[in-house]
PDB file of C-alpha atoms in Angstrom:
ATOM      1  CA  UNK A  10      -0.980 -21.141   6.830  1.00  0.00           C
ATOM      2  CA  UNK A  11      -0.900 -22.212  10.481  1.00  0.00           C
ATOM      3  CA  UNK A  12      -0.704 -26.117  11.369  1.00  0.00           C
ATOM      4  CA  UNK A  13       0.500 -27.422   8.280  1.00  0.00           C
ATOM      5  CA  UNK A  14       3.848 -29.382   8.349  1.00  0.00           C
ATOM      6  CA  UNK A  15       6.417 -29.770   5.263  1.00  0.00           C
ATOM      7  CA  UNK A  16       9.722 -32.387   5.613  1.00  0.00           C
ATOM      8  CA  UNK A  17       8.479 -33.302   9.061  1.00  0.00           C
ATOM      9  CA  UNK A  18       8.607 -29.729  10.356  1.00  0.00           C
ATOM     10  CA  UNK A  19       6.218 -28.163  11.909  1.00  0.00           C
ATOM     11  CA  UNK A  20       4.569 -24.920  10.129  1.00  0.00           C
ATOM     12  CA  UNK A  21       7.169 -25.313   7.252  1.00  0.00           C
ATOM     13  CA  UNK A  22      11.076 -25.291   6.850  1.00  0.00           C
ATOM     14  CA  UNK A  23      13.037 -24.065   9.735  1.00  0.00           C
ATOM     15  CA  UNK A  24      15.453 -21.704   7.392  1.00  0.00           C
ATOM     16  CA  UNK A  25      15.798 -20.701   4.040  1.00  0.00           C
ATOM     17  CA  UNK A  26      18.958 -18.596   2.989  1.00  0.00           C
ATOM     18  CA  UNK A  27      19.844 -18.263   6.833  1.00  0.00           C
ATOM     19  CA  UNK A  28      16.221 -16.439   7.388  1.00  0.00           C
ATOM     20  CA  UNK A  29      13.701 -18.156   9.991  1.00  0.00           C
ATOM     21  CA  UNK A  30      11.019 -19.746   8.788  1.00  0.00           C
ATOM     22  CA  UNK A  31       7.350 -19.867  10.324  1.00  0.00           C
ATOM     23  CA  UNK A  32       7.485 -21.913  13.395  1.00  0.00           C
ATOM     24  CA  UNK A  33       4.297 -23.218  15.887  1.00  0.00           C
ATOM     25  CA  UNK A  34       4.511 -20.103  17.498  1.00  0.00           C
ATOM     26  CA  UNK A  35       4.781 -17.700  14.742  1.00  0.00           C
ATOM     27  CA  UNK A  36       2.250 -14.905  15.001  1.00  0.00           C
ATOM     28  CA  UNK A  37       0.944 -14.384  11.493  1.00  0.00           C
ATOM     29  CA  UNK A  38      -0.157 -10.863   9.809  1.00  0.00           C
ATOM     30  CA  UNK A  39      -4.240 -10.777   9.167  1.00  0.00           C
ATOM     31  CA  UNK A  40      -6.022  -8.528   6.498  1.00  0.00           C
ATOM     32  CA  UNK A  41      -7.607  -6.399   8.747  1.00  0.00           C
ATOM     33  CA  UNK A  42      -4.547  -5.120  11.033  1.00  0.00           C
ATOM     34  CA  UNK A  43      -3.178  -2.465   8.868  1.00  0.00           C
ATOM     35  CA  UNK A  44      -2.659   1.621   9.180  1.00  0.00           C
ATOM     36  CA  UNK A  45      -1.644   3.974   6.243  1.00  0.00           C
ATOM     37  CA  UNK A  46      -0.209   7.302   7.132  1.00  0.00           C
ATOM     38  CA  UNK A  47       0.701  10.442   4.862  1.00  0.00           C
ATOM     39  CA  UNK A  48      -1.276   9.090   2.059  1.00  0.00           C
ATOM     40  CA  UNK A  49      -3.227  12.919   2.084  1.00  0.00           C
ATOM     41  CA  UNK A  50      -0.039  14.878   3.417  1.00  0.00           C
ATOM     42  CA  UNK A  51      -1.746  16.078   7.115  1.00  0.00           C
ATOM     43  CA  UNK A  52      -5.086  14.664   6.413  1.00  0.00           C
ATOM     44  CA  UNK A  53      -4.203  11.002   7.641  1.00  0.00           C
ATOM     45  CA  UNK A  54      -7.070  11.426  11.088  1.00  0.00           C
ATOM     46  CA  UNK A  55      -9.550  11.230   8.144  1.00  0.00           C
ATOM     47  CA  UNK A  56      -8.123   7.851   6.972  1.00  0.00           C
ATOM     48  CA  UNK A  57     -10.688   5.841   9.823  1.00  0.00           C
ATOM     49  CA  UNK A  58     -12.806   5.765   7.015  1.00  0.00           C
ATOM     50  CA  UNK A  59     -10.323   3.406   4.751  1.00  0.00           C
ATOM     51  CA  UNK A  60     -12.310   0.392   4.130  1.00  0.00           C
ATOM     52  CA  UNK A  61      -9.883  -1.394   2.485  1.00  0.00           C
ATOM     53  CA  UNK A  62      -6.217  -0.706   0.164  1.00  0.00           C
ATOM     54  CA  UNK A  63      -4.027  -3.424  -1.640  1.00  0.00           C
ATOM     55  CA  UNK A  64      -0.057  -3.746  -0.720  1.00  0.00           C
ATOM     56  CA  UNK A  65       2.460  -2.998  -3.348  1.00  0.00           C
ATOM     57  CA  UNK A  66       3.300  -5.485  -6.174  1.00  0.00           C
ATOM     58  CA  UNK A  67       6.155  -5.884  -7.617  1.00  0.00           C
ATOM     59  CA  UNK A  68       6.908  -6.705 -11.213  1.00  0.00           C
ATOM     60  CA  UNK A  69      10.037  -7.308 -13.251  1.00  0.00           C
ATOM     61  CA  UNK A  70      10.084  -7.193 -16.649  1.00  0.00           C
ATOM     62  CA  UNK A  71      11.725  -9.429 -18.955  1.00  0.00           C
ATOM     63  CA  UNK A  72      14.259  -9.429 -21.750  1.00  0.00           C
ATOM     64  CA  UNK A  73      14.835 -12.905 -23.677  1.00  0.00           C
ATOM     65  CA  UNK A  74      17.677 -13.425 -25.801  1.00  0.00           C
ATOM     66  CA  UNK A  75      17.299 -16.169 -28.448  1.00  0.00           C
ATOM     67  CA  UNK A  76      20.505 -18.661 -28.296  1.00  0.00           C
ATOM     68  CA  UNK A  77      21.293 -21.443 -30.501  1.00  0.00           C
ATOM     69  CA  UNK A  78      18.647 -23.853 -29.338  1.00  0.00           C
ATOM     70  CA  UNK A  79      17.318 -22.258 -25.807  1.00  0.00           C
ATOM     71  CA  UNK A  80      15.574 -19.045 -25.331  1.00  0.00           C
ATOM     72  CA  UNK A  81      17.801 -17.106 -22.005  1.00  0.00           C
ATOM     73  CA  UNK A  82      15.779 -14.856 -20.198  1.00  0.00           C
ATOM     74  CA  UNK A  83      16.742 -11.581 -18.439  1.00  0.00           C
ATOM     75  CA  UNK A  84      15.220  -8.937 -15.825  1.00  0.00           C
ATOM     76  CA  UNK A  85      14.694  -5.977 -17.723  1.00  0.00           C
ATOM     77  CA  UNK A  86      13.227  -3.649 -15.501  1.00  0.00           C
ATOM     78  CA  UNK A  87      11.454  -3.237 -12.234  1.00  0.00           C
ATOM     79  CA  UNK A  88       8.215  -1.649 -11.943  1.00  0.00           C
ATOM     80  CA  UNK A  89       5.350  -1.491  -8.895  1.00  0.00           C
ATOM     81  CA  UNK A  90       0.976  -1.754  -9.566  1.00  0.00           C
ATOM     82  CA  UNK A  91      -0.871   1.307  -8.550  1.00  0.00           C
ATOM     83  CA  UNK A  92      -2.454   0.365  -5.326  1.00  0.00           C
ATOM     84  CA  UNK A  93      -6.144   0.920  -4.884  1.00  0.00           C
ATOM     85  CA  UNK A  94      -7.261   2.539  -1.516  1.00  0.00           C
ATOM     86  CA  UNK A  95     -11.136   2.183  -0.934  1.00  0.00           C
ATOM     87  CA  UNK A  96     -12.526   5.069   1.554  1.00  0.00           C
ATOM     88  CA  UNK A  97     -16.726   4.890   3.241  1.00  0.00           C
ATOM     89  CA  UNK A  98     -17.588   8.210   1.838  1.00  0.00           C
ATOM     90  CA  UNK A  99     -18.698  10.801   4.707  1.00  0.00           C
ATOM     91  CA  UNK A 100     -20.183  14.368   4.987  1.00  0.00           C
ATOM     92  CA  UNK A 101     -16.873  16.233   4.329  1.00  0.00           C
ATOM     93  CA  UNK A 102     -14.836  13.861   2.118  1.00  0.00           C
ATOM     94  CA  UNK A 103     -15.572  15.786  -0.489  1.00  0.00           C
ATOM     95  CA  UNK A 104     -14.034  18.702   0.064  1.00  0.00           C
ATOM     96  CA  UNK A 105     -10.471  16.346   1.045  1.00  0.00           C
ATOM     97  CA  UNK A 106     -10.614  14.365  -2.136  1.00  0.00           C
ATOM     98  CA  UNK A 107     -11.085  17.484  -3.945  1.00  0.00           C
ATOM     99  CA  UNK A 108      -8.172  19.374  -2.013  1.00  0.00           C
ATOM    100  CA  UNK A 109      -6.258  16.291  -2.935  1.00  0.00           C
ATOM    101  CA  UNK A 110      -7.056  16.113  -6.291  1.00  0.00           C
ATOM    102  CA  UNK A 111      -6.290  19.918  -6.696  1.00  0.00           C
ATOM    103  CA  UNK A 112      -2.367  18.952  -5.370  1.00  0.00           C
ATOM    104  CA  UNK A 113      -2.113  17.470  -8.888  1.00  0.00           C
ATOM    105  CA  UNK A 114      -4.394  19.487 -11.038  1.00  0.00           C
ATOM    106  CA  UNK A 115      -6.839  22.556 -11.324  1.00  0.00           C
ATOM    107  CA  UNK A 116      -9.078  23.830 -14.256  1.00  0.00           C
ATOM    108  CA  UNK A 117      -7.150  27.279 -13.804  1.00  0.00           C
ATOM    109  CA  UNK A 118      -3.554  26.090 -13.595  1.00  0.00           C
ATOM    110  CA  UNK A 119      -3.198  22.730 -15.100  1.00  0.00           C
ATOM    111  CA  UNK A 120      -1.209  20.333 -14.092  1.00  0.00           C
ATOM    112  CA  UNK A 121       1.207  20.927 -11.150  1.00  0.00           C
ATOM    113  CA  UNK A 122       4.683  20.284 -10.632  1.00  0.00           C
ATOM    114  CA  UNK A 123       5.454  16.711  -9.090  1.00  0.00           C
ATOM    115  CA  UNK A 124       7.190  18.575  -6.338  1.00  0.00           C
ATOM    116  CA  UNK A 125       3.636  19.867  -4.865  1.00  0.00           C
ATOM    117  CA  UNK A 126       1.602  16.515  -5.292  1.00  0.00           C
ATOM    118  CA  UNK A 127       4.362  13.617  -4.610  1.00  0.00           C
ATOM    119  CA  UNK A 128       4.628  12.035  -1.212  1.00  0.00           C
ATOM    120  CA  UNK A 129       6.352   9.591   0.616  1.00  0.00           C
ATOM    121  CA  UNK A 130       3.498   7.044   2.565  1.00  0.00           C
ATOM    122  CA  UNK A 131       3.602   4.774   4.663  1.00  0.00           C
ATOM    123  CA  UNK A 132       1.494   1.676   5.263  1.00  0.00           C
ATOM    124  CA  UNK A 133       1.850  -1.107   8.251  1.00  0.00           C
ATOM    125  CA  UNK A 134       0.774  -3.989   8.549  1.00  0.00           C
ATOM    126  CA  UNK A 135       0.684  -5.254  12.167  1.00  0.00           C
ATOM    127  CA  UNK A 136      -0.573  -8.271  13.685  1.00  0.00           C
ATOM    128  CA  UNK A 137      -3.348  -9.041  15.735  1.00  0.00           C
ATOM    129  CA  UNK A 138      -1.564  -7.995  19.073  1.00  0.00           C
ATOM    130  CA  UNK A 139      -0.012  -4.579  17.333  1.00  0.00           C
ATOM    131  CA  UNK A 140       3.414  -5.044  18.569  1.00  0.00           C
ATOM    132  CA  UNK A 141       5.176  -2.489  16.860  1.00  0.00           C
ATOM    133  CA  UNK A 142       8.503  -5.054  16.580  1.00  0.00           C
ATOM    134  CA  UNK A 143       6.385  -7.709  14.645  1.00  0.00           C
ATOM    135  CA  UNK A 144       5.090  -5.259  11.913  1.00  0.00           C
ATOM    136  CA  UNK A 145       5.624  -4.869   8.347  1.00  0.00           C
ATOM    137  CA  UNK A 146       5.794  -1.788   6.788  1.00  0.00           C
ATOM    138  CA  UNK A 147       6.127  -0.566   3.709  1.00  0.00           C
ATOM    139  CA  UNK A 148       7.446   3.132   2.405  1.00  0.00           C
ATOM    140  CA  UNK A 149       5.603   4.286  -1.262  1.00  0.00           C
ATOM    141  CA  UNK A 150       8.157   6.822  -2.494  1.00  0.00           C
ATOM    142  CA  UNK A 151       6.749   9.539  -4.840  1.00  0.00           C
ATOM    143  CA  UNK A 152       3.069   8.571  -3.974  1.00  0.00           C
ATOM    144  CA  UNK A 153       0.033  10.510  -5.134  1.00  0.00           C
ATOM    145  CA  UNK A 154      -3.789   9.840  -6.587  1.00  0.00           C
ATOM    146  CA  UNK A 155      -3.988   9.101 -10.454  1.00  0.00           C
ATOM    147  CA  UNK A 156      -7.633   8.762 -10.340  1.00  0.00           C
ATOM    148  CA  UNK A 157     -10.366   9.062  -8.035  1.00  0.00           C
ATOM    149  CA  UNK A 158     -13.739   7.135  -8.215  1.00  0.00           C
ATOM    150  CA  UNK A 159     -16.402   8.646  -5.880  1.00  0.00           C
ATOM    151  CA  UNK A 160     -18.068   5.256  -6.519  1.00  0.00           C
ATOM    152  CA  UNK A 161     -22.182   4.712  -7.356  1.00  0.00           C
ATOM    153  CA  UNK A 162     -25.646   5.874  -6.613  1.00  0.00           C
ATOM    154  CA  UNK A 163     -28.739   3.553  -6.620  1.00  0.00           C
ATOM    155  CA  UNK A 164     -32.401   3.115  -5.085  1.00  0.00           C
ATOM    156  CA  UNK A 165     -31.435  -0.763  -4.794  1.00  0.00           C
ATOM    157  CA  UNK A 166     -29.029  -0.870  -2.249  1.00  0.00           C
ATOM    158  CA  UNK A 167     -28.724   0.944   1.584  1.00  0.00           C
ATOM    159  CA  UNK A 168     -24.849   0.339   1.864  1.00  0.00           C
ATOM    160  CA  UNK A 169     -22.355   3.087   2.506  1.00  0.00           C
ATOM    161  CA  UNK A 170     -21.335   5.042  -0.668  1.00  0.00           C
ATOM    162  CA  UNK A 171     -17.563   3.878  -1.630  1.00  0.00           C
ATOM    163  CA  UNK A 172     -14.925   6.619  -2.768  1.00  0.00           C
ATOM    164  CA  UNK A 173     -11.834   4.492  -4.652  1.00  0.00           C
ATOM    165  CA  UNK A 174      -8.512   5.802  -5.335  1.00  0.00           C
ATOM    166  CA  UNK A 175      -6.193   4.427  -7.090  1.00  0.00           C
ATOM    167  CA  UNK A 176      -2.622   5.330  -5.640  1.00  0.00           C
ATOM    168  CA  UNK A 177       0.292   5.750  -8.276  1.00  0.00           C
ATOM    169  CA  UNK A 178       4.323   5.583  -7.117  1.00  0.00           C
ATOM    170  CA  UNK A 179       7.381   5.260  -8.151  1.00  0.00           C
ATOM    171  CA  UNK A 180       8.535   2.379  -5.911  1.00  0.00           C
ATOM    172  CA  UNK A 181       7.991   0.986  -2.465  1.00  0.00           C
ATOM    173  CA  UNK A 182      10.380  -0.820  -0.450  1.00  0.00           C
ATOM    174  CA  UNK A 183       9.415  -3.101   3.077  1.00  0.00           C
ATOM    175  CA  UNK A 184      11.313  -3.526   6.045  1.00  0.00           C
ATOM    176  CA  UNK A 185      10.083  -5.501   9.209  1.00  0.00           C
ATOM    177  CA  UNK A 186      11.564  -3.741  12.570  1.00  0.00           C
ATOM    178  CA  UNK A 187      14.117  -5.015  14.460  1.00  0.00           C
ATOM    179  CA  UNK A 188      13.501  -3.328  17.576  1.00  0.00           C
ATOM    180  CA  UNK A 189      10.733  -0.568  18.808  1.00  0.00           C
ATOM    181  CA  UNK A 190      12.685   1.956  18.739  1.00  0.00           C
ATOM    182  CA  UNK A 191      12.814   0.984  14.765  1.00  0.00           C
ATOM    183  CA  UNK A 192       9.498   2.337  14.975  1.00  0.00           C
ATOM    184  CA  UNK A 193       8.724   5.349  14.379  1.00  0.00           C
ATOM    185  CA  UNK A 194       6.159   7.650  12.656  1.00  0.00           C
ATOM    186  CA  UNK A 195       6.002  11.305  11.947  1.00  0.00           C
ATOM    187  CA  UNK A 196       3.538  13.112  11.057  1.00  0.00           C
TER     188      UNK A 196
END
């Protein structure tokens, strides 16, 4: 959080483990500065109507091994949360969600080989100025839709009608670029 000061240091500690730490002229990422790309394979000019998608969690399990007197506790296995990507629903969604959905399953085939549904997106958060050096992005290996929502209907409200997805993978990683020419995005 800007402005706050810990040991006498302003925005936090200087260093921890040789990495900088926030400093009073740290530019800081905001909620509403982020891009998604290859979510839908070559759909992503449809993704302007993302409202709003969590970022990767990461969870180890663990293993505890009972000792004389002390429980010892061990990682056991990594594994990262579905995210959940919230789309405004528009006149022609339909048909994309459905094309999507179809990747992973029909009524006339079943399910589909992970080959033909799995994808590798990529999500960036930037900050307010969108310099491409300062961003943080993170790469969802083996991503692809394990459910779609196409949200509610009711007399009681005039708000946009909501489409969620929840986004399975197999694991993300996150990298923050060094340079521009880290940068890049294909399509």
């Amino acid at each position: 959080m800007p402005g706050f000061a810990v040991n006498g240091v302003f925005g936090g500690q200087a260093s921890i483990s040789n990495v900088p730490g926030p400093s009073a002229m740290q530019e800081y990422l905001y909620s509403y500065t982020w891009e998604i790309f290859q979510l839908m394979g070559n759909k992503d000019s449809l993704l302007i109507n993302a409202k709003d998608i969590s970022t990767p969690t990461f969870t180890v399990g663990i293993e505890t091994q009972q000792g004389a007197s002390l429980e010892y506790k061990f990682a056991k296995n990594v594994s990262y949360d579905d995210i959940k990507v919230t789309f405004y629903d528009a006149v022609g969604m339909i048909l994309i969600f459905k094309k999507w959905r179809e990747s992973v399953w029909t009524n006339q085939d079943g399910l589909k080989t992970a080959e033909s549904y799995k994808r590798d997106s990529t999500l960036i958060i930037s900050t307010p100025s969108w310099e491409n050096d300062k961003s943080v992005e993170w790469w969802l290996t083996g991503s692809w839709p394990s459910s779609i929502r196409h949200g509610e209907l009711t007399y009681t409200s005039s708000d946009v009608k909501l489409v969620e997805v929840t986004v399975t993978y197999d694991f993300a990683h996150s990298a923050q670029p060094r340079n521009p020419a880290f940068y890049q995005i294909t399509r």
